[in-house]
XYZ file of C-alpha atoms in Angstrom:
606
model
C 179.078 19.091 143.417
C 179.355 15.780 141.723
C 182.838 14.914 140.437
C 184.252 12.237 138.263
C 186.130 10.748 141.268
C 182.959 10.512 143.277
C 181.504 8.190 140.707
C 177.949 9.630 140.119
C 176.880 6.382 138.524
C 177.447 4.489 141.729
C 175.675 7.129 143.823
C 172.258 6.707 141.913
C 170.074 3.814 143.090
C 168.251 2.757 139.892
C 164.653 2.156 140.669
C 163.784 -1.582 140.048
C 160.601 -2.408 137.955
C 158.556 -4.652 140.186
C 158.263 -8.152 139.052
C 154.949 -9.953 138.896
C 153.953 -10.709 142.425
C 153.775 -14.307 143.529
C 150.492 -15.323 145.174
C 151.482 -17.509 148.233
C 148.994 -19.817 149.843
C 147.255 -19.136 153.208
C 146.867 -21.837 155.783
C 144.257 -21.367 158.588
C 146.134 -23.063 161.526
C 143.013 -23.254 163.634
C 141.425 -25.520 161.038
C 144.575 -27.283 159.753
C 144.448 -30.978 158.758
C 146.992 -33.125 157.288
C 145.446 -32.890 153.869
C 145.426 -29.057 153.955
C 148.971 -28.962 155.272
C 149.949 -31.355 152.345
C 148.129 -29.042 149.904
C 149.898 -26.042 151.580
C 153.403 -27.512 151.118
C 152.648 -28.783 147.503
C 151.728 -25.050 146.531
C 154.902 -23.714 148.154
C 156.981 -26.424 146.385
C 155.331 -25.537 143.007
C 156.170 -21.741 143.686
C 159.866 -22.591 144.381
C 160.246 -24.818 141.358
C 158.790 -22.128 139.108
C 160.553 -19.230 140.687
C 163.511 -19.797 143.026
C 164.741 -16.514 144.563
C 166.014 -15.082 147.713
C 162.678 -13.254 148.346
C 160.663 -16.472 147.749
C 162.790 -18.610 149.957
C 162.582 -16.077 152.718
C 158.834 -15.842 152.289
C 158.474 -19.657 152.378
C 160.504 -19.619 155.690
C 158.152 -17.095 157.229
C 155.050 -19.007 156.133
C 156.231 -22.425 157.304
C 157.543 -21.414 160.682
C 154.323 -21.757 162.520
C 153.130 -24.573 160.282
C 156.157 -26.770 161.081
C 155.164 -26.375 164.845
C 151.551 -27.339 164.185
C 152.626 -30.189 162.006
C 155.014 -31.583 164.544
C 152.136 -31.351 167.149
C 149.940 -33.409 164.847
C 152.699 -35.952 164.259
C 153.465 -36.339 167.875
C 149.910 -36.712 168.544
C 149.686 -39.655 165.986
C 152.734 -41.198 167.276
C 151.476 -41.092 170.838
C 148.221 -42.727 169.648
C 150.163 -45.476 167.729
C 152.440 -46.185 170.652
C 149.470 -46.528 173.068
C 147.817 -48.921 170.664
C 151.119 -50.868 170.315
C 151.713 -51.082 174.008
C 148.095 -52.163 174.699
C 148.657 -55.295 172.465
C 152.339 -55.971 173.687
C 151.845 -56.158 177.467
C 152.612 -52.325 177.817
C 156.098 -52.768 176.157
C 157.661 -50.395 173.593
C 160.136 -53.007 172.316
C 159.955 -53.252 168.423
C 157.748 -50.202 168.190
C 158.270 -48.171 164.922
C 156.259 -45.199 163.632
C 156.520 -43.726 160.147
C 153.113 -42.142 159.690
C 150.654 -42.640 156.917
C 151.268 -41.765 153.270
C 150.198 -38.274 153.653
C 152.541 -37.732 156.496
C 155.403 -39.079 154.564
C 154.555 -36.761 151.657
C 154.539 -33.775 153.902
C 157.912 -34.641 155.463
C 159.392 -35.434 151.933
C 158.137 -31.985 150.635
C 159.546 -30.197 153.730
C 162.859 -31.877 153.248
C 162.885 -30.988 149.617
C 162.183 -27.268 150.430
C 165.102 -27.366 153.007
C 167.437 -29.029 150.441
C 166.493 -26.655 147.696
C 166.908 -23.642 149.972
C 170.449 -24.761 151.162
C 171.485 -25.362 147.652
C 170.144 -22.055 146.341
C 171.814 -20.027 149.050
C 174.920 -21.995 148.852
C 175.165 -21.539 145.112
C 174.243 -17.817 145.555
C 177.074 -17.389 148.154
C 179.524 -19.223 145.852
C 178.564 -16.777 143.053
C 179.157 -13.714 145.279
C 182.417 -15.222 146.565
C 183.556 -15.800 143.026
C 182.616 -12.104 142.239
C 184.410 -10.953 145.292
C 187.457 -13.036 144.603
C 187.525 -12.019 140.922
C 187.141 -8.279 141.575
C 189.698 -8.384 144.475
C 192.090 -10.218 142.087
C 191.490 -7.630 139.264
C 192.063 -4.689 141.679
C 195.454 -6.420 142.789
C 196.419 -6.875 139.157
C 195.414 -3.313 138.325
C 197.356 -1.942 141.300
C 200.421 -3.907 140.183
C 200.008 -2.737 136.608
C 199.706 0.882 137.808
C 202.593 0.621 140.314
C 204.887 -0.976 137.794
C 203.875 1.249 134.760
C 207.096 2.506 133.062
C 206.189 5.495 130.855
C 209.648 5.587 129.517
C 209.300 2.397 127.485
C 206.766 2.782 124.714
C 206.492 -1.144 124.350
C 205.660 -1.319 127.975
C 203.143 1.451 127.609
C 201.325 -0.379 124.816
C 201.463 -3.607 126.593
C 200.158 -2.175 129.855
C 197.301 -0.393 127.992
C 196.151 -3.775 126.590
C 196.412 -5.478 129.942
C 194.413 -2.460 131.411
C 191.641 -2.907 128.768
C 191.536 -6.657 129.524
C 191.004 -5.888 133.205
C 188.288 -3.388 132.328
C 186.319 -6.012 130.139
C 186.806 -8.842 132.818
C 185.605 -6.417 135.445
C 182.333 -5.696 133.555
C 181.591 -9.276 133.096
C 181.661 -10.118 136.930
C 178.521 -10.035 138.894
C 177.783 -7.817 141.815
C 179.107 -8.107 145.277
C 176.569 -7.543 148.183
C 177.175 -5.497 151.200
C 179.675 -2.708 152.155
C 182.427 -4.426 150.164
C 180.792 -3.412 146.921
C 181.336 0.306 147.491
C 184.808 -0.236 148.593
C 185.657 -2.260 145.641
C 184.216 0.369 143.400
C 186.124 3.066 144.956
C 189.454 1.244 144.780
C 188.883 0.337 141.124
C 188.010 3.866 140.009
C 190.827 5.283 141.928
C 193.317 2.866 140.299
C 191.721 3.659 136.858
C 192.273 7.520 137.446
C 196.017 6.751 138.611
C 196.464 4.659 135.536
C 195.288 7.478 133.153
C 196.994 10.157 135.211
C 200.491 8.243 135.333
C 200.334 8.115 131.506
C 200.764 11.832 130.764
C 203.273 11.045 127.960
C 200.353 9.482 126.155
C 197.954 12.382 126.767
C 196.609 12.365 123.219
C 195.757 8.564 123.430
C 193.991 9.515 126.745
C 192.184 12.393 125.155
C 191.072 10.140 122.252
C 189.670 7.511 124.594
C 187.827 10.084 126.613
C 186.391 11.530 123.435
C 185.126 8.133 122.489
C 183.596 7.844 125.999
C 182.113 11.263 125.655
C 180.537 10.232 122.385
C 179.093 6.976 123.717
C 177.686 8.741 126.828
C 176.350 11.576 124.753
C 174.473 8.873 122.683
C 172.994 7.341 125.800
C 171.910 10.643 127.197
C 170.196 11.614 123.963
C 168.375 8.105 123.939
C 167.239 8.671 127.473
C 165.900 12.155 126.629
C 164.049 10.728 123.748
C 162.462 8.050 126.183
C 161.647 10.894 128.562
C 159.875 12.799 125.729
C 158.002 9.626 124.563
C 156.771 8.705 127.996
C 155.472 12.226 128.505
C 153.381 11.604 125.416
C 151.686 8.626 126.879
C 154.143 5.895 125.666
C 154.162 2.364 127.069
C 155.537 2.762 130.682
C 156.925 -0.597 131.430
C 158.570 -0.953 127.931
C 160.258 2.346 128.149
C 161.393 1.863 131.877
C 163.076 -1.473 130.741
C 164.933 0.241 127.871
C 165.972 3.125 130.261
C 167.306 0.468 132.735
C 169.364 -1.174 130.101
C 170.722 2.103 128.807
C 171.719 3.313 132.266
C 173.551 0.043 132.898
C 175.510 0.639 129.697
C 176.254 4.146 130.869
C 177.727 2.997 134.105
C 180.366 0.787 132.450
C 181.570 3.418 129.968
C 184.915 4.989 130.986
C 185.212 8.647 132.085
C 185.149 11.695 129.645
C 186.488 14.974 130.395
C 185.485 16.297 133.894
C 183.432 19.051 132.749
C 181.570 17.010 130.170
C 181.195 14.241 132.635
C 179.312 16.547 134.923
C 177.018 18.002 132.368
C 176.159 14.505 130.783
C 175.372 13.127 134.257
C 172.975 16.099 134.814
C 171.219 15.242 131.548
C 171.052 11.573 132.385
C 169.559 12.143 135.934
C 167.077 14.653 134.491
C 165.791 12.066 132.005
C 165.575 9.418 134.712
C 163.696 11.656 137.004
C 161.147 12.324 134.247
C 160.729 8.584 133.609
C 160.238 7.525 137.093
C 158.206 10.446 138.083
C 155.808 9.443 135.428
C 155.723 5.864 136.853
C 154.825 7.305 140.366
C 152.056 9.433 138.686
C 150.584 6.423 136.977
C 150.788 4.415 140.176
C 148.935 7.187 142.056
C 146.315 7.414 139.259
C 145.890 3.570 139.473
C 145.077 3.565 143.136
C 141.558 4.841 142.601
C 141.015 2.290 139.814
C 142.278 -0.369 142.236
C 139.971 0.608 145.000
C 136.975 0.439 142.486
C 138.178 -2.940 141.148
C 138.198 -4.089 144.839
C 134.738 -2.883 145.510
C 133.351 -4.644 142.414
C 135.351 -7.788 142.847
C 134.193 -8.074 146.463
C 130.610 -7.911 145.336
C 131.297 -10.605 142.742
C 133.006 -12.630 145.348
C 129.961 -12.256 147.786
C 127.789 -13.721 144.863
C 130.276 -16.528 144.310
C 130.268 -17.399 147.972
C 126.579 -18.283 147.743
C 127.431 -20.885 145.014
C 130.197 -22.435 147.213
C 127.382 -24.015 149.373
C 125.014 -24.653 146.399
C 123.367 -28.014 146.350
C 120.606 -29.390 144.090
C 118.974 -32.794 143.325
C 118.684 -32.573 139.638
C 120.934 -31.967 136.594
C 119.007 -28.939 135.260
C 119.422 -26.975 138.422
C 123.199 -27.764 138.579
C 123.509 -26.664 134.883
C 121.647 -23.409 135.555
C 123.911 -22.740 138.491
C 126.996 -23.466 136.320
C 125.962 -20.828 133.800
C 125.642 -18.290 136.664
C 128.991 -19.238 138.110
C 130.685 -18.930 134.710
C 129.116 -15.641 134.197
C 130.496 -14.419 137.387
C 133.910 -15.774 136.537
C 133.542 -13.959 133.124
C 132.696 -10.657 134.842
C 135.823 -11.075 137.199
C 138.196 -11.768 134.361
C 136.742 -8.905 132.268
C 137.400 -6.497 135.039
C 140.723 -4.847 133.864
C 143.369 -3.393 136.197
C 144.894 -4.714 139.351
C 143.782 -4.617 143.030
C 145.298 -2.910 146.031
C 147.624 -5.049 148.197
C 145.428 -4.282 151.305
C 142.432 -6.701 150.838
C 143.061 -7.657 147.161
C 144.771 -10.957 147.910
C 142.118 -12.044 150.374
C 139.204 -11.182 148.022
C 140.949 -12.986 145.114
C 141.747 -16.002 147.252
C 138.195 -16.262 148.435
C 136.687 -15.960 145.015
C 138.769 -18.647 143.414
C 138.448 -20.898 146.450
C 134.667 -20.659 146.339
C 134.725 -21.233 142.529
C 136.756 -24.352 142.948
C 134.399 -25.565 145.768
C 131.436 -25.123 143.587
C 132.905 -27.220 140.744
C 134.170 -29.773 143.230
C 130.587 -30.242 144.575
C 129.244 -30.384 140.990
C 131.721 -32.951 140.134
C 130.784 -34.964 143.121
C 127.094 -34.799 142.037
C 127.653 -35.893 138.538
C 129.970 -38.726 139.746
C 127.090 -39.851 141.818
C 124.697 -39.478 138.832
C 127.016 -41.364 136.587
C 127.331 -44.237 139.102
C 123.463 -44.508 139.246
C 123.108 -44.392 135.435
C 125.716 -47.090 134.869
C 123.779 -49.216 137.525
C 120.503 -48.574 135.546
C 122.257 -49.384 132.375
C 123.396 -52.840 133.789
C 119.794 -53.373 135.067
C 118.379 -52.664 131.605
C 121.013 -54.820 129.903
C 119.818 -57.522 132.165
C 116.191 -57.179 131.117
C 117.432 -57.370 127.384
C 119.373 -60.568 128.089
C 116.126 -61.993 129.680
C 113.958 -61.284 126.694
C 116.700 -62.430 124.223
C 116.985 -65.641 126.186
C 113.240 -66.206 125.901
C 113.381 -65.497 122.173
C 116.192 -68.009 121.752
C 114.212 -70.733 123.463
C 111.302 -70.146 121.135
C 108.803 -70.911 124.043
C 105.549 -69.022 123.626
C 102.918 -69.340 126.301
C 100.644 -66.835 128.033
C 102.870 -67.233 131.133
C 106.044 -66.313 129.064
C 104.283 -63.508 127.318
C 103.185 -62.138 130.734
C 107.022 -62.296 131.774
C 107.893 -60.146 128.699
C 105.205 -57.635 129.607
C 106.602 -57.462 133.081
C 110.130 -56.759 131.816
C 108.472 -53.951 129.789
C 106.964 -52.622 133.069
C 110.338 -52.976 134.965
C 112.125 -51.159 132.071
C 109.966 -48.077 132.689
C 110.522 -48.140 136.411
C 114.306 -48.089 135.950
C 115.831 -44.628 135.757
C 118.027 -42.923 133.204
C 121.083 -44.380 131.572
C 124.238 -42.602 130.372
C 123.233 -40.244 127.480
C 125.580 -41.903 124.948
C 123.873 -45.338 125.586
C 120.337 -44.050 125.893
C 119.137 -44.687 122.310
C 121.275 -47.879 121.598
C 120.078 -49.568 124.762
C 116.460 -48.740 124.105
C 116.807 -49.885 120.419
C 118.160 -53.175 121.704
C 115.242 -53.731 124.192
C 112.782 -52.791 121.696
C 114.356 -55.223 119.032
C 114.247 -57.940 121.710
C 110.651 -57.400 122.461
C 109.758 -57.058 118.826
C 111.352 -60.315 118.197
C 109.244 -62.018 120.747
C 106.045 -60.577 119.680
C 106.798 -61.332 116.087
C 107.227 -64.842 117.191
C 103.793 -64.857 118.844
C 102.074 -63.283 115.743
C 103.798 -65.797 113.434
C 102.697 -68.699 115.461
C 99.087 -67.450 116.057
C 98.532 -65.769 112.711
C 94.859 -66.505 111.422
C 93.097 -65.864 108.283
C 92.134 -62.433 109.396
C 95.675 -61.492 109.586
C 96.647 -62.800 106.227
C 93.715 -60.910 104.699
C 94.857 -57.656 106.410
C 98.492 -58.081 105.294
C 97.143 -58.753 101.721
C 95.233 -55.578 101.766
C 98.302 -53.706 102.994
C 100.325 -55.056 99.973
C 97.481 -54.175 97.611
C 97.443 -50.562 99.088
C 101.082 -50.264 98.837
C 101.032 -51.279 95.231
C 98.405 -48.630 94.340
C 100.568 -45.967 96.230
C 103.538 -46.903 93.954
C 101.271 -46.437 90.942
C 100.159 -42.972 92.175
C 103.714 -41.937 92.999
C 104.601 -42.759 89.349
C 101.926 -40.202 88.215
C 104.057 -37.433 89.966
C 106.743 -38.070 87.352
C 104.338 -38.517 84.407
C 101.253 -36.275 84.454
C 99.626 -38.177 81.561
C 98.985 -40.943 84.049
C 96.581 -38.741 85.975
C 93.727 -40.000 83.624
C 93.654 -43.127 85.808
C 93.563 -41.265 89.174
C 89.861 -41.819 89.677
C 90.285 -45.457 89.030
C 93.141 -45.683 91.570
C 90.980 -43.959 94.176
C 88.050 -46.300 93.597
C 90.422 -49.319 93.781
C 91.893 -48.027 97.017
C 88.451 -47.598 98.714
C 87.489 -51.127 97.670
C 90.246 -52.608 99.635
C 89.531 -53.655 103.232
C 91.433 -53.077 106.503
C 95.152 -53.386 106.967
C 97.039 -54.415 110.113
C 96.708 -52.139 113.026
C 100.225 -51.073 113.245
C 100.261 -49.937 109.522
C 96.912 -48.065 109.644
C 98.306 -44.624 110.421
C 101.387 -44.918 108.123
C 99.495 -46.136 105.204
C 96.698 -43.483 105.538
C 99.418 -40.574 105.931
C 101.229 -41.849 102.731
C 98.016 -41.951 100.863
C 96.959 -38.396 101.963
C 100.435 -36.900 101.210
C 100.466 -38.542 97.645
C 97.028 -37.735 96.917
C 97.387 -33.975 97.913
C 100.609 -33.911 95.675
C 98.697 -35.308 92.636
C 95.874 -32.761 93.099
C 98.394 -30.054 93.186
C 99.915 -31.458 89.951
C 96.472 -31.596 88.343
C 95.889 -27.984 89.035
C 98.825 -27.192 86.866
C 97.296 -29.208 83.791
C 95.061 -27.404 81.211
C 91.301 -27.695 81.893
C 90.796 -29.108 78.447
C 93.115 -32.073 79.369
C 91.300 -32.678 82.622
C 88.027 -32.742 80.888
C 89.475 -35.048 78.307
C 90.448 -37.397 81.148
C 86.844 -37.323 82.453
C 87.005 -36.166 85.907
C 86.417 -32.896 87.719
C 89.355 -31.405 89.792
C 86.967 -29.979 92.417
C 85.452 -33.401 93.058
C 88.793 -35.017 93.456
C 90.199 -32.444 95.666
C 87.275 -32.796 98.132
C 88.294 -36.363 98.664
C 91.861 -35.461 99.879
C 91.055 -35.551 103.598
C 89.228 -38.870 103.478
C 92.400 -40.601 104.531
C 91.735 -43.349 101.925
C 89.831 -45.503 104.430
C 86.257 -44.133 103.694
C 84.657 -43.475 100.459
C 83.034 -40.265 101.372
C 84.234 -37.135 103.402
C 83.118 -37.490 106.957
C 82.617 -35.043 109.579
C 85.296 -34.604 112.302
C 83.269 -36.574 114.810
C 82.613 -39.372 112.385
C 86.347 -39.614 111.380
C 87.124 -39.990 115.086
C 84.793 -42.665 115.642
C 85.963 -44.529 112.501
C 89.650 -44.243 113.679
C 88.505 -45.388 117.154
C 86.645 -48.385 115.811
C 89.633 -49.347 113.531
C 92.019 -49.328 116.567
C 89.543 -51.471 118.575
C 89.201 -54.021 115.768
C 93.041 -54.117 115.480
C 93.448 -54.613 119.313
C 90.784 -57.312 119.530
C 92.033 -59.125 116.559
C 95.484 -59.011 118.257
C 94.082 -60.411 121.411
C 92.746 -63.438 119.622
C 96.402 -64.648 119.179
C 96.586 -65.205 122.931
C 93.161 -66.839 123.332
C 94.227 -69.370 120.776
C 96.944 -70.568 122.965
C 95.267 -70.771 126.352
C 92.979 -73.594 127.623
C 89.364 -73.145 128.004
C 89.494 -69.970 125.701
C 86.658 -70.864 123.424
C 84.070 -68.709 125.389
C 86.427 -65.791 125.528
C 87.253 -66.106 121.823
C 83.710 -66.155 120.910
C 83.032 -63.063 122.818
C 85.918 -61.144 121.289
C 84.839 -62.351 117.715
C 81.319 -60.976 118.552
C 82.813 -57.730 119.534
C 84.932 -57.559 116.338
C 81.913 -58.316 114.197
C 79.758 -55.622 115.918
C 82.637 -52.974 115.450
C 83.007 -53.858 111.826
C 79.178 -53.350 111.295
C 79.338 -50.052 112.963
C 82.440 -49.062 111.031
C 80.764 -49.964 107.698
C 77.761 -47.997 108.730
C 79.822 -44.783 109.521
C 81.608 -45.083 106.080
C 78.464 -45.253 104.246
C 76.801 -42.207 106.017
């Protein structure tokens, strides 16, 4: 039977809600290197800095026990090698020899020293707190004993003063921390025995005692009721962790409330224990139900981990393959993260460690690949910039000879042979090179421009003027009356420069079709008054503006090919004009141009 003197609150060991487990690193000593040992110690240091606790320090001691031995062996080996090298250059003498190790060795030793220092400080501080709690509770027990032994119930003033002193001792006792070990139970027993003696000795103030116990009874009943409500809520499927935390706080408050009447104390304790049993039985049931889920999660995550292991050794020679592999890896990571629920301790840590390790390895290899690509592209960028500088240098000198022109053409070939540049500079670097080459060839054209070039440029200006007049018709339909005249004027104009043929033809077709569409919206009487037939004009839309009659597809291809040939041959005349003994070649080219123009004229008329 539980009695008030036996302190039922002390007999109950309150279940502790597990804190979030810390994932400690694992070091394979059979493959240990200085770098892996340094990474291992850095992770331990980060864990202790984030969460310094007795359990974590003890775990670190356990993990580093064999690592320290392995590390000392590595250091001794390095020292022996350094000493041998020193002696070989100092006549086999050790005098003046000093060994500190490299930077990694010093970092490992520094972290190891840091962990030892932090551990010593932590346990020293913990011991001080416990000693302080022990000292404080021992002092309070002595003060309470003195108060009880010297209690004079015959003096009301003394009774009141001693009651205030008693309450002060109670408050200070509640504020002190726990004392570890067997002394804790001894202190509690002594404290409660003295508390009972204090109340028992004050029989002349029984009413005051009863009042205090009634208040304690009310407080304990309130807590018992709240715990029963929590038990009912958790039975309905309430949030387990939240309810357990509230229960722990209520029980801690219950423990520090003074005694009620003996019979009431017994019944209250029965209610509290029953509620706590319901709460933690539910927790055990949930944990049992989770075991199956955890095992299923382990099975699925092991399969995902096996797939990820494949990508840890992935390698490729091009960006698209790496990007495709990255999508697959990120998809696996998303599947991993989306899998809700925990893992069993047996095997869970290993699977999780392997998965994230393989994931990091893949992205490390990818980073190394792109670093190499970046270096190559930067080198290509520098090489292309050099070609730009060469062409700009030629343009600045203003020297134009066949040899120099050939040099510029060679730079264009070299440009194509150089690989990719960084994506951000791709367009800008090409624009610079094109501008430099255009600047040179513009110089050659200006210097070697002949009468034919002037004629072609004049034709271009004339056609551009007609285009503007046709575009104005789109805004003012009344101008459509002159559309036939504009078409005739366009057909009467000769060739334009080769580089402008395609653009001027496309502009004409687009504008012409738009005008025909506009004409279709006009009254037939108005079209008749303007003196042209819509059907006749519409049939000329595909003429391209360069031939007077609609040609067959084959004829149009021949016309376009001849026009291109004429433009190329005309352009080549510029270079023949600047070379020695070029009269014969120039005559042959002019003959080809004349023949092509005759053939072109013939095709247009047919």
